[in-house]
CSV table of C-alpha atoms in Angstrom, one decimal:
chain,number,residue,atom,x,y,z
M,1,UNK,CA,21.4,-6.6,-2.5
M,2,UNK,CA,23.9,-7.7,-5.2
M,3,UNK,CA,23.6,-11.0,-6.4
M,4,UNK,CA,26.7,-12.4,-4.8
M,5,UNK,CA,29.1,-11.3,-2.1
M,6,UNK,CA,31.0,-8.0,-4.3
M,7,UNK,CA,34.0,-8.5,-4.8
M,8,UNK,CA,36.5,-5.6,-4.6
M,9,UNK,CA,38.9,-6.1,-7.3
M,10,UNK,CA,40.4,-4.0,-10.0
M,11,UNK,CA,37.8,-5.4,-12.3
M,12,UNK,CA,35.4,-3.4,-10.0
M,13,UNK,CA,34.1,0.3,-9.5
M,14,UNK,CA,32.5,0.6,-6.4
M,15,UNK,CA,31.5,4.6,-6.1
M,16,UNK,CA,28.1,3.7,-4.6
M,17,UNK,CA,27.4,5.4,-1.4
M,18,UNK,CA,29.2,8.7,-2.6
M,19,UNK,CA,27.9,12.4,-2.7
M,20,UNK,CA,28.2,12.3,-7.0
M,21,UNK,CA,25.8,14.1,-8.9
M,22,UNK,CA,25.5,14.7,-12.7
M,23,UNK,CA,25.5,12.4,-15.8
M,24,UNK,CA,26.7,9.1,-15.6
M,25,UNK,CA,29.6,9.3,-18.1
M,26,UNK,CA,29.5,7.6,-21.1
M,27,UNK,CA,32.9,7.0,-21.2
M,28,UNK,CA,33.2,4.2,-18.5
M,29,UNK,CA,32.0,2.4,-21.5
M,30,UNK,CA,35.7,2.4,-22.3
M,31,UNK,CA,36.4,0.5,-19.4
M,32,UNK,CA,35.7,-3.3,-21.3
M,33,UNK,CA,37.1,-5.1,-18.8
M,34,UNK,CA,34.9,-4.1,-15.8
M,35,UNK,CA,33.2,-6.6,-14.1
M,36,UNK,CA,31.0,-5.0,-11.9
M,37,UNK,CA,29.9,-1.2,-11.8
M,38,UNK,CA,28.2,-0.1,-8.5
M,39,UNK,CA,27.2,3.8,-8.3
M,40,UNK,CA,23.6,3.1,-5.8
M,41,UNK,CA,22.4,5.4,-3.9
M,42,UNK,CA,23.9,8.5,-5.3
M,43,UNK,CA,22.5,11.8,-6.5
M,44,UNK,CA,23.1,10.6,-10.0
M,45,UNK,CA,20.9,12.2,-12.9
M,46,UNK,CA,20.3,11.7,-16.7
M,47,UNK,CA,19.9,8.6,-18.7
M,48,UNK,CA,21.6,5.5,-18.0
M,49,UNK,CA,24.2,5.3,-21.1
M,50,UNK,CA,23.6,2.7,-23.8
M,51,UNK,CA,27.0,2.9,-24.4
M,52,UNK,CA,27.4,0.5,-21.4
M,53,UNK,CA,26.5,-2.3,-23.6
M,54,UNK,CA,30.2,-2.2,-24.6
M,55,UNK,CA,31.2,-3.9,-20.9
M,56,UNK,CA,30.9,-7.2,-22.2
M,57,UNK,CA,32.8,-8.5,-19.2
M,58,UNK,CA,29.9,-7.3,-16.5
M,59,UNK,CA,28.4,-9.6,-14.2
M,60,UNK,CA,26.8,-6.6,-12.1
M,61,UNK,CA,25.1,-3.1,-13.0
M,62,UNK,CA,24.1,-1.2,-9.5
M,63,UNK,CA,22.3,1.9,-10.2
M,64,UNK,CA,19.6,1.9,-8.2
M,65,UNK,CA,18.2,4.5,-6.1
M,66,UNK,CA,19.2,8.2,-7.9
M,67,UNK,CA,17.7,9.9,-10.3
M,68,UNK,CA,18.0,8.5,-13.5
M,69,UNK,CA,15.5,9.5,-15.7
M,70,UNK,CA,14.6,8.3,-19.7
M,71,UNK,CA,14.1,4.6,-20.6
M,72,UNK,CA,15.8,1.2,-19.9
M,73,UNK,CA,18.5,0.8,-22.1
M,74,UNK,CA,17.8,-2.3,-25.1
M,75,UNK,CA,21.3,-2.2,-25.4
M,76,UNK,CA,21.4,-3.7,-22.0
M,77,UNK,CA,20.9,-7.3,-23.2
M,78,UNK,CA,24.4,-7.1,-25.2
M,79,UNK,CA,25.6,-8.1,-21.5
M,80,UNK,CA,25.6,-11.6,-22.1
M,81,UNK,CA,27.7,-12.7,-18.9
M,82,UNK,CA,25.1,-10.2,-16.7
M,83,UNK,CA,24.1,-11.8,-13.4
M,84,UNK,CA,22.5,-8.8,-11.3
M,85,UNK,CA,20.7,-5.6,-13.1
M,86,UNK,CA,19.6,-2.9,-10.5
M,87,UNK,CA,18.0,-0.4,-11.5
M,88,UNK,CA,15.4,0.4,-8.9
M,89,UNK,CA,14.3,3.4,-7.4
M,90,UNK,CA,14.7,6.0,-10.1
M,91,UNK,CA,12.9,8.0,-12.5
M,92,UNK,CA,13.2,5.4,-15.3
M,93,UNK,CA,9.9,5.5,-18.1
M,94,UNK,CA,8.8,3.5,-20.8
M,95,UNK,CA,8.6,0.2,-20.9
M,96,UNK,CA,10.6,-3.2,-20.4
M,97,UNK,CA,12.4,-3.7,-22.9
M,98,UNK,CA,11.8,-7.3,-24.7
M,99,UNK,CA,15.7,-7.7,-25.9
M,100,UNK,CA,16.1,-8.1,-21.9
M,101,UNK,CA,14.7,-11.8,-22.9
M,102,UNK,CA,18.6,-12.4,-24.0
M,103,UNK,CA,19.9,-12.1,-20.3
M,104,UNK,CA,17.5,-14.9,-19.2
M,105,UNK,CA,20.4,-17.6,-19.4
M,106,UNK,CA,22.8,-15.7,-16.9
M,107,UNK,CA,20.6,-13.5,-15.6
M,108,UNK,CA,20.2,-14.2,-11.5
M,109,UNK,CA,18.2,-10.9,-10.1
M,110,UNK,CA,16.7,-8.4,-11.9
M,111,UNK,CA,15.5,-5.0,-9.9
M,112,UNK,CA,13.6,-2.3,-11.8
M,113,UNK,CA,11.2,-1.9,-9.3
M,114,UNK,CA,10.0,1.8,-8.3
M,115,UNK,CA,10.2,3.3,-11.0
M,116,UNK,CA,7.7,5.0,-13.6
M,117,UNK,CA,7.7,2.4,-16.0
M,118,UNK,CA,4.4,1.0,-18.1
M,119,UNK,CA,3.1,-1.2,-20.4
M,120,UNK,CA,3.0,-5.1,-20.5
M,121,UNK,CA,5.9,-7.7,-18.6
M,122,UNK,CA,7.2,-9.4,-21.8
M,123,UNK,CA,6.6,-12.9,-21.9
M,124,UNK,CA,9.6,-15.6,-21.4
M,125,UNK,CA,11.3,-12.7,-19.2
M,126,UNK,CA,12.8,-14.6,-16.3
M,127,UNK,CA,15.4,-15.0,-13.9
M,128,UNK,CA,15.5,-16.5,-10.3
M,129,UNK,CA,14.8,-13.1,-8.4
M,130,UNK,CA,12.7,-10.7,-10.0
M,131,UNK,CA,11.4,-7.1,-8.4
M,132,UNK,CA,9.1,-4.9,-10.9
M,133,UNK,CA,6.5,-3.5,-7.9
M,134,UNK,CA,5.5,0.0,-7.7
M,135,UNK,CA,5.2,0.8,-11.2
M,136,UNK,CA,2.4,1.5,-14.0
M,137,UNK,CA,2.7,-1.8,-15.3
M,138,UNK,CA,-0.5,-3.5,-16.7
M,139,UNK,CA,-1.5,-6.4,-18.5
M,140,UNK,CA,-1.9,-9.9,-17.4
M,141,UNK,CA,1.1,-12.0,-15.7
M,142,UNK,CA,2.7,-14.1,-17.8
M,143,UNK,CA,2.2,-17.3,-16.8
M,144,UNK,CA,5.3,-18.5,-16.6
M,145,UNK,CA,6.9,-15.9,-15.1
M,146,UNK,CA,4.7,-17.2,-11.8
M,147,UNK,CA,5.5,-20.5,-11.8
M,148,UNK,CA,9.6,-20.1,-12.7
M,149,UNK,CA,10.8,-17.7,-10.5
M,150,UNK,CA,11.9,-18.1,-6.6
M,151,UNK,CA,11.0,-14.8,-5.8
M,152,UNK,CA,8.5,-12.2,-7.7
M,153,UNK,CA,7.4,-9.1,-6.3
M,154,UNK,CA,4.9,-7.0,-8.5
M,155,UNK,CA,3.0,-5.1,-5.9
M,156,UNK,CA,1.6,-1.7,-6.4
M,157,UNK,CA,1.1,-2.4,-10.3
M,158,UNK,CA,-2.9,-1.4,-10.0
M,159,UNK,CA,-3.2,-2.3,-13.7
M,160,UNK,CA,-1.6,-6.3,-13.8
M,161,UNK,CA,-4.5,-8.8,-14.3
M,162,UNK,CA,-3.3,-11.9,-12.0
M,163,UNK,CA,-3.9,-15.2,-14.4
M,164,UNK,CA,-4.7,-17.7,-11.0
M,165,UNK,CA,-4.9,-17.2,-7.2
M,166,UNK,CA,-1.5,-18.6,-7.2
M,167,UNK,CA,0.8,-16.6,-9.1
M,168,UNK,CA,-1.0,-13.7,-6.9
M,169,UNK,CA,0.1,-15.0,-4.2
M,170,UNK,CA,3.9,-15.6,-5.3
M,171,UNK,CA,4.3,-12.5,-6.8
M,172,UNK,CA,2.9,-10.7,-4.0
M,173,UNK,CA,0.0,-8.6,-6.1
M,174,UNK,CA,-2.6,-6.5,-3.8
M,175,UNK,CA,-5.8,-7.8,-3.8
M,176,UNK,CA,-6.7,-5.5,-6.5
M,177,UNK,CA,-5.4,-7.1,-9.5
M,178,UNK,CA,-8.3,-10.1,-9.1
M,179,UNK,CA,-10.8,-7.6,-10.5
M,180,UNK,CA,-8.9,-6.7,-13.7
M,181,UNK,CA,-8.5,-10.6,-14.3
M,182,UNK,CA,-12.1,-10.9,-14.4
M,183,UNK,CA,-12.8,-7.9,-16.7
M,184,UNK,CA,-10.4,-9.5,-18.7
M,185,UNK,CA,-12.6,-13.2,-18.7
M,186,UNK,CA,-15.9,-10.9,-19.5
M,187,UNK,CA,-14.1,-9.5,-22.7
M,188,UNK,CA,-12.8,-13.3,-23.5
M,189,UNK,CA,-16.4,-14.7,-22.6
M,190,UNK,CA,-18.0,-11.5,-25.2
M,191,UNK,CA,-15.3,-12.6,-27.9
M,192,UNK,CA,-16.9,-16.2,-28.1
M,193,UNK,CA,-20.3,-14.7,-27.8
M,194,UNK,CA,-19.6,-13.1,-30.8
M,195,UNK,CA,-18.1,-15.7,-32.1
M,196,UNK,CA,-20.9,-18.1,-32.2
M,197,UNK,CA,-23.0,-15.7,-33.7
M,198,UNK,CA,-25.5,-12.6,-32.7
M,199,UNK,CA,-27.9,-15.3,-31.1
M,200,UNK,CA,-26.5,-15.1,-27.5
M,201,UNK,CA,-27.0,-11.0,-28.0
M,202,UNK,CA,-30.6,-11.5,-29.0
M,203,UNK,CA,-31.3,-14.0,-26.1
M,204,UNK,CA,-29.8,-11.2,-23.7
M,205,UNK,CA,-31.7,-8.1,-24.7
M,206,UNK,CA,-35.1,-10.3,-24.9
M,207,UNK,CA,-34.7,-11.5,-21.1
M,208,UNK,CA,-33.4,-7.7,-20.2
M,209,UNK,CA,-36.9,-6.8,-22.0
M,210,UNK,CA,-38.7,-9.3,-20.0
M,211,UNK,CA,-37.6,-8.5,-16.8
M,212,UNK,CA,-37.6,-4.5,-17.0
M,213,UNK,CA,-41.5,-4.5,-18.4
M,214,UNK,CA,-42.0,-6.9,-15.4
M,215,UNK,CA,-40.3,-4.3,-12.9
M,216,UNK,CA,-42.8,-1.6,-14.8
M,217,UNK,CA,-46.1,-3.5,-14.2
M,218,UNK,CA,-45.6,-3.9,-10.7
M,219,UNK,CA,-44.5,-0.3,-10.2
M,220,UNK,CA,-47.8,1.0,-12.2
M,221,UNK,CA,-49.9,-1.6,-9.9
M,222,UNK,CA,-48.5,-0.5,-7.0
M,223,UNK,CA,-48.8,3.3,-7.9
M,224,UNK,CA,-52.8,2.2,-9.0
M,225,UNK,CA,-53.7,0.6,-5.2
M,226,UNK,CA,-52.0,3.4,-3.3
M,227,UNK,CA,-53.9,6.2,-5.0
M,228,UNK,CA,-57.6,4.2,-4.9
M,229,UNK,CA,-56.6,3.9,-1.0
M,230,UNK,CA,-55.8,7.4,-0.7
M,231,UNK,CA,-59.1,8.9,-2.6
M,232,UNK,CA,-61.8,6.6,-0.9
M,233,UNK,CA,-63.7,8.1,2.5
M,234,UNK,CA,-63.1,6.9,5.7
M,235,UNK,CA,-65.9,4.4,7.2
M,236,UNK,CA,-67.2,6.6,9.8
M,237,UNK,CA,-67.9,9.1,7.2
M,238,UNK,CA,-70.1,6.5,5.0
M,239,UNK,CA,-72.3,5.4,7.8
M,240,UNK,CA,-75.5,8.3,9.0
M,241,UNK,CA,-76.9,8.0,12.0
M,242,UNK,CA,-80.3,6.9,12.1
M,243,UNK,CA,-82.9,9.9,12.5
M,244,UNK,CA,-86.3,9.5,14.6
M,245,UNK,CA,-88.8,12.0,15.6
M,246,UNK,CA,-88.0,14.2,18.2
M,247,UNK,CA,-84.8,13.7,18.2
M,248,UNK,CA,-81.8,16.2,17.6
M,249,UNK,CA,-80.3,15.0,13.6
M,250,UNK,CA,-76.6,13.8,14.1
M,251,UNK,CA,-75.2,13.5,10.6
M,252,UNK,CA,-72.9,11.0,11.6
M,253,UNK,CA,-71.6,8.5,14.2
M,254,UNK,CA,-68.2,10.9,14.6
M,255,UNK,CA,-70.5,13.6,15.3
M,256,UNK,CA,-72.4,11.3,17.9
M,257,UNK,CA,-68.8,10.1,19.3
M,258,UNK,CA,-68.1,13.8,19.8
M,259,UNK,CA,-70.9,14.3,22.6
């Protein structure tokens, strides 16, 4: 939804909600004293134009769900006065731009969820209402962004590393993006390893030594007893039968057992 009631005026362009196809034009740009610019949920292709950047008067930019392909516009943060951006559900690629850092003053919503876009959230990106779920985003969460936002929604980014329980929470991340974070602390914990010098290595491999030779002992113990059990003869067969005179020779108490 916009971020405020839209309000029709002659400042405004609503053509959202129309059968249009194609481009959008570039030449709207010429159009300075446009206020708000709605053309969702359209069949609308192409790039969105950087030439936009010219509506220096915009407080709202609805594109969202068409088919707009190619990057997010840098030129976007020229908008100084912008208060919604919504550019969700498309084909958009690339990454977020860091010049969208310049809208965090006026800046109320930002939407560019849906989309195909990767690569890291830039830090000090904010605004009340953010949506960037459902892309190839990856990274850790900036910190910040957790804890200064009323509403974050970054699910379905598998590759975000969550910084705390919290900000997982209040950004809505799947469960997934816990096991990232701690790949991430490994790598952190291996830096200061290597930092404080090849002894922690050495201490590693000599215990990993330790404990496979211990593993191999047993193993070749076990193996030992098994086949000493296997290759001696039963009892019965070790004990003869006592032979007296006259009487018929059993060679052994099975063959006694057998009468």
């Amino acid at each position: 939804p916009p971020c405020r009631p839209f309000r029709p005026t002659r400042q405004s362009l609503p053509i959202g909600l129309s059968p249009l196809s194609g481009p959008v034009p570039a030449e709207l740009s010429s159009l300075t004293t446009l206020v708000q610019l709605v053309t969702d949920q359209n069949s609308l292709s192409g790039t969105v134009p950087a030439q936009l950047s010219s509506l220096t008067q915009l407080e709202l930019l609805w594109m969202g769900q068409n088919s707009l392909s190619g990057t997010v516009p840098a030129e976007l943060s020229s908008l100084t006065v912008l208060e919604g951006l919504y550019l969700g559900q498309n084909s958009l690629s690339g990454t977020v731009p860091g010049q969208l850092l310049r809208l965090s003053s006026s800046l109320f919503s930002l939407d560019l969820s849906k989309n195909l876009l990767s690569g890291t959230i830039p830090a000090g990106l904010l605004a009340p209402e953010i949506s960037l779920e459902d892309n190839q985003l990856s990274g850790t969460v900036p910190q910040q962004l957790c804890s200064a936002t009323a509403e974050c929604d970054l699910e379905s980014n598998l590759g975000l590393a969550c910084p705390d329980s919290d900000c997982q929470q209040h950004c809505q991340l799947n469960s997934t993006c816990a096991a990232p974070a701690m790949l991430l602390d490994a790598v952190d914990f291996s830096a200061e390893s290597k930092e404080g010098g090849s002894d922690g290595g050495v201490n590693v491999l000599i215990v990993c030594l330790v404990v496979g030779a211990a593993v191999a002992v047993a193993a070749l113990l076990g193996l030992a007893v098994q086949r000493m059990r296997s290759s001696s003869p039963r009892p019965e067969e070790q004990v003869p039968f006592p032979k007296a005179p006259g009487m018929p020779m059993y060679e052994s108490v099975s063959s006694l057992e057998q009468l």
